[in-house]
PDB file of C-alpha atoms in Angstrom:
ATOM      1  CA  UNK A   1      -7.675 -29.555  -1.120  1.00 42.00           C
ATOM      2  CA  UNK A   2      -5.623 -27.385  -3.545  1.00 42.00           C
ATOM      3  CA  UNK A   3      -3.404 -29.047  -6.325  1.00 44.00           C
ATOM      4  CA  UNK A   4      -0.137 -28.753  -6.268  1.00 44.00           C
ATOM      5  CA  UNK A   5       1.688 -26.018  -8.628  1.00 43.00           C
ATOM      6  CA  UNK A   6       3.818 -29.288 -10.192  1.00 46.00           C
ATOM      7  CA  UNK A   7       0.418 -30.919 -11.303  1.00 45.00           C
ATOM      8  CA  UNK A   8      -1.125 -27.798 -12.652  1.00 44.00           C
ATOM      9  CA  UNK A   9       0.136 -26.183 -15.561  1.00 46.00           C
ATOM     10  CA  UNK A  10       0.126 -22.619 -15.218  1.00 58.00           C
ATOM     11  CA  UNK A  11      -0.557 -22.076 -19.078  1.00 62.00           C
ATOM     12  CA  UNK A  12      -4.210 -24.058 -19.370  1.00 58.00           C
ATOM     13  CA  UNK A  13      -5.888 -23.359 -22.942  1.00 60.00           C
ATOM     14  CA  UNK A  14      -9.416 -22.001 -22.543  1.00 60.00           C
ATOM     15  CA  UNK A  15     -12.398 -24.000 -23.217  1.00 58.00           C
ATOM     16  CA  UNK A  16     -13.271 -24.457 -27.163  1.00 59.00           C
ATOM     17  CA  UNK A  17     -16.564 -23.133 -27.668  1.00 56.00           C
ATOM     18  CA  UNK A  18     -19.219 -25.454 -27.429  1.00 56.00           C
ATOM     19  CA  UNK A  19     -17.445 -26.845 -24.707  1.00 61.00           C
ATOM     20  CA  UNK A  20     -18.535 -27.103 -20.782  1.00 62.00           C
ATOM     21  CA  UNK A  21     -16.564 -24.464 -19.594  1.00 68.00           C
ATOM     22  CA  UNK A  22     -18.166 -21.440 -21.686  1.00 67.00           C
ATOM     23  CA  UNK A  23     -19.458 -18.739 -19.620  1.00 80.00           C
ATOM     24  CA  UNK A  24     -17.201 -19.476 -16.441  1.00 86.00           C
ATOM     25  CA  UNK A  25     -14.303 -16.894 -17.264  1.00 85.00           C
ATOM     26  CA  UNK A  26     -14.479 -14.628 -14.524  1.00 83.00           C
ATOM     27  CA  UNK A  27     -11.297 -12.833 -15.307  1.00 86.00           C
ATOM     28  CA  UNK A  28     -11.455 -11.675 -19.048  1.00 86.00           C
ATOM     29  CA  UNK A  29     -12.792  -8.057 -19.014  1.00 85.00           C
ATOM     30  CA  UNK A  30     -13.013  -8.179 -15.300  1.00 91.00           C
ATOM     31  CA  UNK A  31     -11.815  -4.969 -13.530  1.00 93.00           C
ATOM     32  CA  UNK A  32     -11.197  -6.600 -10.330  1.00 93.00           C
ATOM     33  CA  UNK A  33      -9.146  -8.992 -11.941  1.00 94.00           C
ATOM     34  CA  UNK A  34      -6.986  -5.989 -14.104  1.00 94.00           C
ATOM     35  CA  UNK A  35      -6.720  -4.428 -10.772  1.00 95.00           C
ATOM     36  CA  UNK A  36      -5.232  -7.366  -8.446  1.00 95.00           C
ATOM     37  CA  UNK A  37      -2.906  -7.771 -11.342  1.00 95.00           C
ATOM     38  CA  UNK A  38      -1.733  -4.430 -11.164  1.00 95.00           C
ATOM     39  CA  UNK A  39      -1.429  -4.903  -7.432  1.00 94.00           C
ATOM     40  CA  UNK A  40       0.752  -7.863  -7.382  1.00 95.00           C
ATOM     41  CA  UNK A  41       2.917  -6.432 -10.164  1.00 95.00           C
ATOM     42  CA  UNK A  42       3.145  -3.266  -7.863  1.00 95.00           C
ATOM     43  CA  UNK A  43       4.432  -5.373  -4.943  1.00 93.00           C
ATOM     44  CA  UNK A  44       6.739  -6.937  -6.980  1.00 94.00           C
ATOM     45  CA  UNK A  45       7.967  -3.805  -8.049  1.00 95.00           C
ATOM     46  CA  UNK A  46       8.088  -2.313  -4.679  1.00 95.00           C
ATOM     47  CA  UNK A  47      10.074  -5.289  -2.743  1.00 93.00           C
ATOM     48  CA  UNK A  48      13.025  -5.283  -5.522  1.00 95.00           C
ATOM     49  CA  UNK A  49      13.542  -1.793  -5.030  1.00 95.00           C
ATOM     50  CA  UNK A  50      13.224  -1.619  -1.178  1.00 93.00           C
ATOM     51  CA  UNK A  51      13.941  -5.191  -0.529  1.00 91.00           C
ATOM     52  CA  UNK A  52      12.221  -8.044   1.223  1.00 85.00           C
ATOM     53  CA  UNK A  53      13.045  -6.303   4.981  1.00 88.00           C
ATOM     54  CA  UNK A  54      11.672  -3.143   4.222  1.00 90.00           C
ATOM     55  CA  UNK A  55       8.818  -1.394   6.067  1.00 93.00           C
ATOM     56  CA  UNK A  56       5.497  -2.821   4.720  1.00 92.00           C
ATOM     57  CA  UNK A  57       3.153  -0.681   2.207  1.00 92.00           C
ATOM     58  CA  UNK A  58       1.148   0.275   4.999  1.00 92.00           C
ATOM     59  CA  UNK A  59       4.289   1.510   7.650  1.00 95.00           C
ATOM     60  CA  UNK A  60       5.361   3.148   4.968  1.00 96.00           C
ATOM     61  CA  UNK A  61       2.051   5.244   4.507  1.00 94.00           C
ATOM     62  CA  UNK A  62       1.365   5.994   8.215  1.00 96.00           C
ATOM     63  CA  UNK A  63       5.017   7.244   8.935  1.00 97.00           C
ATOM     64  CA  UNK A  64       4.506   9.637   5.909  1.00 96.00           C
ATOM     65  CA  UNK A  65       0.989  10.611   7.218  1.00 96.00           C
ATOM     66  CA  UNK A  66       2.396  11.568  10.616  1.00 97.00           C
ATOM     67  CA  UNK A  67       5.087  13.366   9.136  1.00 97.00           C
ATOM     68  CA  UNK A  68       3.277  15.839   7.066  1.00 96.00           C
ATOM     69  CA  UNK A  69       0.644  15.661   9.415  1.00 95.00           C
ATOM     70  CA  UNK A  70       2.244  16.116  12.864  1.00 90.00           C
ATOM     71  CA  UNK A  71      -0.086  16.033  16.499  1.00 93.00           C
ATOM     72  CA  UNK A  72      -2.280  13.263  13.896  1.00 94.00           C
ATOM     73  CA  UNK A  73      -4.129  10.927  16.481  1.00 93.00           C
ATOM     74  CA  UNK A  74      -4.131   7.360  16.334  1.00 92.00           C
ATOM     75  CA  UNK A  75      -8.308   7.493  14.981  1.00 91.00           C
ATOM     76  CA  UNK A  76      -7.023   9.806  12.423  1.00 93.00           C
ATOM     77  CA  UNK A  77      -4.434   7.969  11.272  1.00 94.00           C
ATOM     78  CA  UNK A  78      -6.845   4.521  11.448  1.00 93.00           C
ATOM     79  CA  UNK A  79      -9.419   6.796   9.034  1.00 91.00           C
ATOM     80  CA  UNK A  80      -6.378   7.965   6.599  1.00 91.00           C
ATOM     81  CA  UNK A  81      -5.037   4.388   6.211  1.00 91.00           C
ATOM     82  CA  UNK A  82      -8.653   3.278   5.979  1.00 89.00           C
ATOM     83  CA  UNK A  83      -8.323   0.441   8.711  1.00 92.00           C
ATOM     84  CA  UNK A  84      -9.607  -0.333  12.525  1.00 91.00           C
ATOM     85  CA  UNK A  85      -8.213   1.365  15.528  1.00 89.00           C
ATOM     86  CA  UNK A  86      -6.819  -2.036  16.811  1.00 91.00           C
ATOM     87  CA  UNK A  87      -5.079  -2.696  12.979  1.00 93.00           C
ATOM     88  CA  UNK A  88      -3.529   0.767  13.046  1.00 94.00           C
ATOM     89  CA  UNK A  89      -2.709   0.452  16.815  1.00 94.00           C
ATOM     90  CA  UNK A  90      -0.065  -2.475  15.352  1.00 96.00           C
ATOM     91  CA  UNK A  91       1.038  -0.359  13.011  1.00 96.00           C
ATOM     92  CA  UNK A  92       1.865   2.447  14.852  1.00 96.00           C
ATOM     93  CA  UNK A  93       3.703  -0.327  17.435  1.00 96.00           C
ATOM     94  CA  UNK A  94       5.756  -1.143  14.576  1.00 97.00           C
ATOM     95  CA  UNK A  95       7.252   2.096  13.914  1.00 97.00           C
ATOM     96  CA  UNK A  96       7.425   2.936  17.426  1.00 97.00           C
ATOM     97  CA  UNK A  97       9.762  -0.431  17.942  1.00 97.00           C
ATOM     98  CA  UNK A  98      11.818   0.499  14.949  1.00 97.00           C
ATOM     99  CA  UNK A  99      12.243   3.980  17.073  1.00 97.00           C
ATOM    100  CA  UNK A 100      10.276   5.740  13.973  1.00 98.00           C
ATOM    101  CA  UNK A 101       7.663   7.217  15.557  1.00 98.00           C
ATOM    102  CA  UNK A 102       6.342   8.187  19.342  1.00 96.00           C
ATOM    103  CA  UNK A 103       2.905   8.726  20.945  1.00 94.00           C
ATOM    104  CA  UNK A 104       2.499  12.002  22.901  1.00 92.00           C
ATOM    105  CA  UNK A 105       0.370  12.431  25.590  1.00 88.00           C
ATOM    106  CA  UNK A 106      -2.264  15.259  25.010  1.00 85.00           C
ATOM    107  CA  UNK A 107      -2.815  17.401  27.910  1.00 85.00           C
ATOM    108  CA  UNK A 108      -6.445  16.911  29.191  1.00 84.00           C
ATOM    109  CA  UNK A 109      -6.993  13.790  27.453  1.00 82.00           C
ATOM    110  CA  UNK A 110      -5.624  10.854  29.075  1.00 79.00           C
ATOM    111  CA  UNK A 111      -7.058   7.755  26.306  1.00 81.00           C
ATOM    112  CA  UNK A 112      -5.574   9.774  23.389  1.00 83.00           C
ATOM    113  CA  UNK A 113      -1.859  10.159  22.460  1.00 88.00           C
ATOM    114  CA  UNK A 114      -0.438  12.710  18.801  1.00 93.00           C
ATOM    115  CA  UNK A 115       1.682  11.210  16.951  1.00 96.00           C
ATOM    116  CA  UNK A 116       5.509  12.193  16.436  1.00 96.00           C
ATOM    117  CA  UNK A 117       8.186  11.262  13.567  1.00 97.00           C
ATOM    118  CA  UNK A 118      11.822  10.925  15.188  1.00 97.00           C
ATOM    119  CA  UNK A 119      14.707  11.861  13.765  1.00 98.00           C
ATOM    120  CA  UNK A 120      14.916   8.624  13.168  1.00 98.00           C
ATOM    121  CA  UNK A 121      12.193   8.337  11.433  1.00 97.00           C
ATOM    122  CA  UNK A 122      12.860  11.324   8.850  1.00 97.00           C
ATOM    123  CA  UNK A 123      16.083  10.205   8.193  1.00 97.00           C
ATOM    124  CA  UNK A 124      13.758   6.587   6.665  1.00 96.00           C
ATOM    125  CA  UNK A 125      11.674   8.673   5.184  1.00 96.00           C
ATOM    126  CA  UNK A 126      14.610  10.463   3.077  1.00 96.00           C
ATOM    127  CA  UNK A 127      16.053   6.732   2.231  1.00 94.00           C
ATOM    128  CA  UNK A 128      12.572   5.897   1.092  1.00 95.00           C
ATOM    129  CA  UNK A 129      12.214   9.356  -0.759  1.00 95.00           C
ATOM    130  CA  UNK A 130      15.171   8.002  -3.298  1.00 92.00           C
ATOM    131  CA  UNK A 131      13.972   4.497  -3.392  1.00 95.00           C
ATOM    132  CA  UNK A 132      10.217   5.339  -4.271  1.00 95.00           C
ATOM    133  CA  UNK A 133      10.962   7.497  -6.669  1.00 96.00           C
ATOM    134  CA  UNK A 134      12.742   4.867  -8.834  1.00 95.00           C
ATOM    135  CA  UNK A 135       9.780   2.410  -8.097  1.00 96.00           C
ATOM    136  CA  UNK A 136       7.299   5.070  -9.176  1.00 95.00           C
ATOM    137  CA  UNK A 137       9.515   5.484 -12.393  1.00 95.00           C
ATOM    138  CA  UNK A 138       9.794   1.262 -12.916  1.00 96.00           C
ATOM    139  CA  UNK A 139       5.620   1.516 -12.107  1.00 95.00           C
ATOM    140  CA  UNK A 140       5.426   3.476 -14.615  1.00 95.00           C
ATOM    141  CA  UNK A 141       7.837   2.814 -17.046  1.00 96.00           C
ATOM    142  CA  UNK A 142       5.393   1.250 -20.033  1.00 95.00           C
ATOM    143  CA  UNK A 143       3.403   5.033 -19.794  1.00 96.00           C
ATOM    144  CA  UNK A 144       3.481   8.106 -21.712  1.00 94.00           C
ATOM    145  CA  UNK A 145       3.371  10.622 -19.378  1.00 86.00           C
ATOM    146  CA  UNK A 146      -0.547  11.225 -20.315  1.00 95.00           C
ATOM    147  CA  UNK A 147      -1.374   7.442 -20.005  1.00 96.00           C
ATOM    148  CA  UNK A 148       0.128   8.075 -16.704  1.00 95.00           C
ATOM    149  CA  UNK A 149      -1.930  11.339 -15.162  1.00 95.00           C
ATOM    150  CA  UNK A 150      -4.908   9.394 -17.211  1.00 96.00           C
ATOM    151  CA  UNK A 151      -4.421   6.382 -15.089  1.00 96.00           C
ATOM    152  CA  UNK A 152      -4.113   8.360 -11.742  1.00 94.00           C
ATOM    153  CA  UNK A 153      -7.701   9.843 -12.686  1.00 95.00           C
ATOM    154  CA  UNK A 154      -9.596   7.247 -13.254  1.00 95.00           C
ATOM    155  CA  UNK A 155      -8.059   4.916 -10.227  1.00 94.00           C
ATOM    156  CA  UNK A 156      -8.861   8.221  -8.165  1.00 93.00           C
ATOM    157  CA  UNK A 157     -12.415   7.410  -9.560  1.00 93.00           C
ATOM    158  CA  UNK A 158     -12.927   3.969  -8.997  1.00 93.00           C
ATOM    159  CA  UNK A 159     -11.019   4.241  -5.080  1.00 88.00           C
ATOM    160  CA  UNK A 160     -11.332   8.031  -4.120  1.00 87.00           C
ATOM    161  CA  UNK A 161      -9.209   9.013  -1.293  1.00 78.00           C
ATOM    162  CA  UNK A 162     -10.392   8.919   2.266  1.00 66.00           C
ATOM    163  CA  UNK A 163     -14.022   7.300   2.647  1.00 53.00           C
ATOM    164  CA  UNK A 164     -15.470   7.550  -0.882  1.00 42.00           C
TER     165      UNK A 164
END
């Protein structure tokens, strides 16, 4: 059973040395750690700007993907995104429903459908143009503009793009 957040104090001194606890920091000088910390403050970032209703990280990467990629499949689009076919499938449902996207039929293959933006869906992706811009700015606001491209490198090292 978890404790509540009223019983634990979210400031807790670390362990004097000597003490039982040494050794069990899992955090300090952890790069996992650095990295889901950068993640939440991302998200936190990202829903102030767009707001609580907005299309979800993921949406908004697939309706980008089929737009500069247009005829994409459904398996591509599952490899870009890095998820299953039935994970993307819901995704893909999503943006259909909100009238985003469509699935075309491709002649001589009746199991696989390209995927369309709709006007609809390019007139989101202009919104969005505006709003990530100013997140990417807030992101980013603590960088020089060399910490910045620095940072991009090495993230593109430790998570490459695609399947590295």
């Amino acid at each position: 059973m978890r404790p509540s957040m009223d019983v634990v104090s979210k400031k807790v001194a670390p362990a004097a040395a000597g003490e039982s606890g040494a050794g069990l920091d899992l955090c300090h000088d952890a790069l996992g750690y650095a990295l889901r910390r950068a993640q939440v403050r991302s998200y936190e970032l990202l829903f102030g700007i767009l707001g609580q209703e907005a299309l979800t990280p993921a949406r908004i990467t697939a309706l980008s993907l089929i737009a500069t990629h247009p005829g994409m499949s459904q398996s591509v689009l599952a490899e870009q995104l890095q998820v299953n076919r039935a994970s993307v499938v819901k995704v893909i449902d999503a943006l259909e429903t909100k009238g985003f996207v469509q699935r075309c039929p491709v002649q001589g293959d009746r199991r696989s459908y390209a995927l369309a933006v709709t006007q609809a869906g390019r007139a989101e992706l202009h919104a969005l143009r505006r709003k990530m811009d100013a997140y990417e700015a807030a992101l980013a606001e603590r960088l020089e503009a060399g910490e910045r491209q620095q940072l991009m490198r090495l993230l593109e090292k430790v998570a490459p793009p695609g399947r590295g």
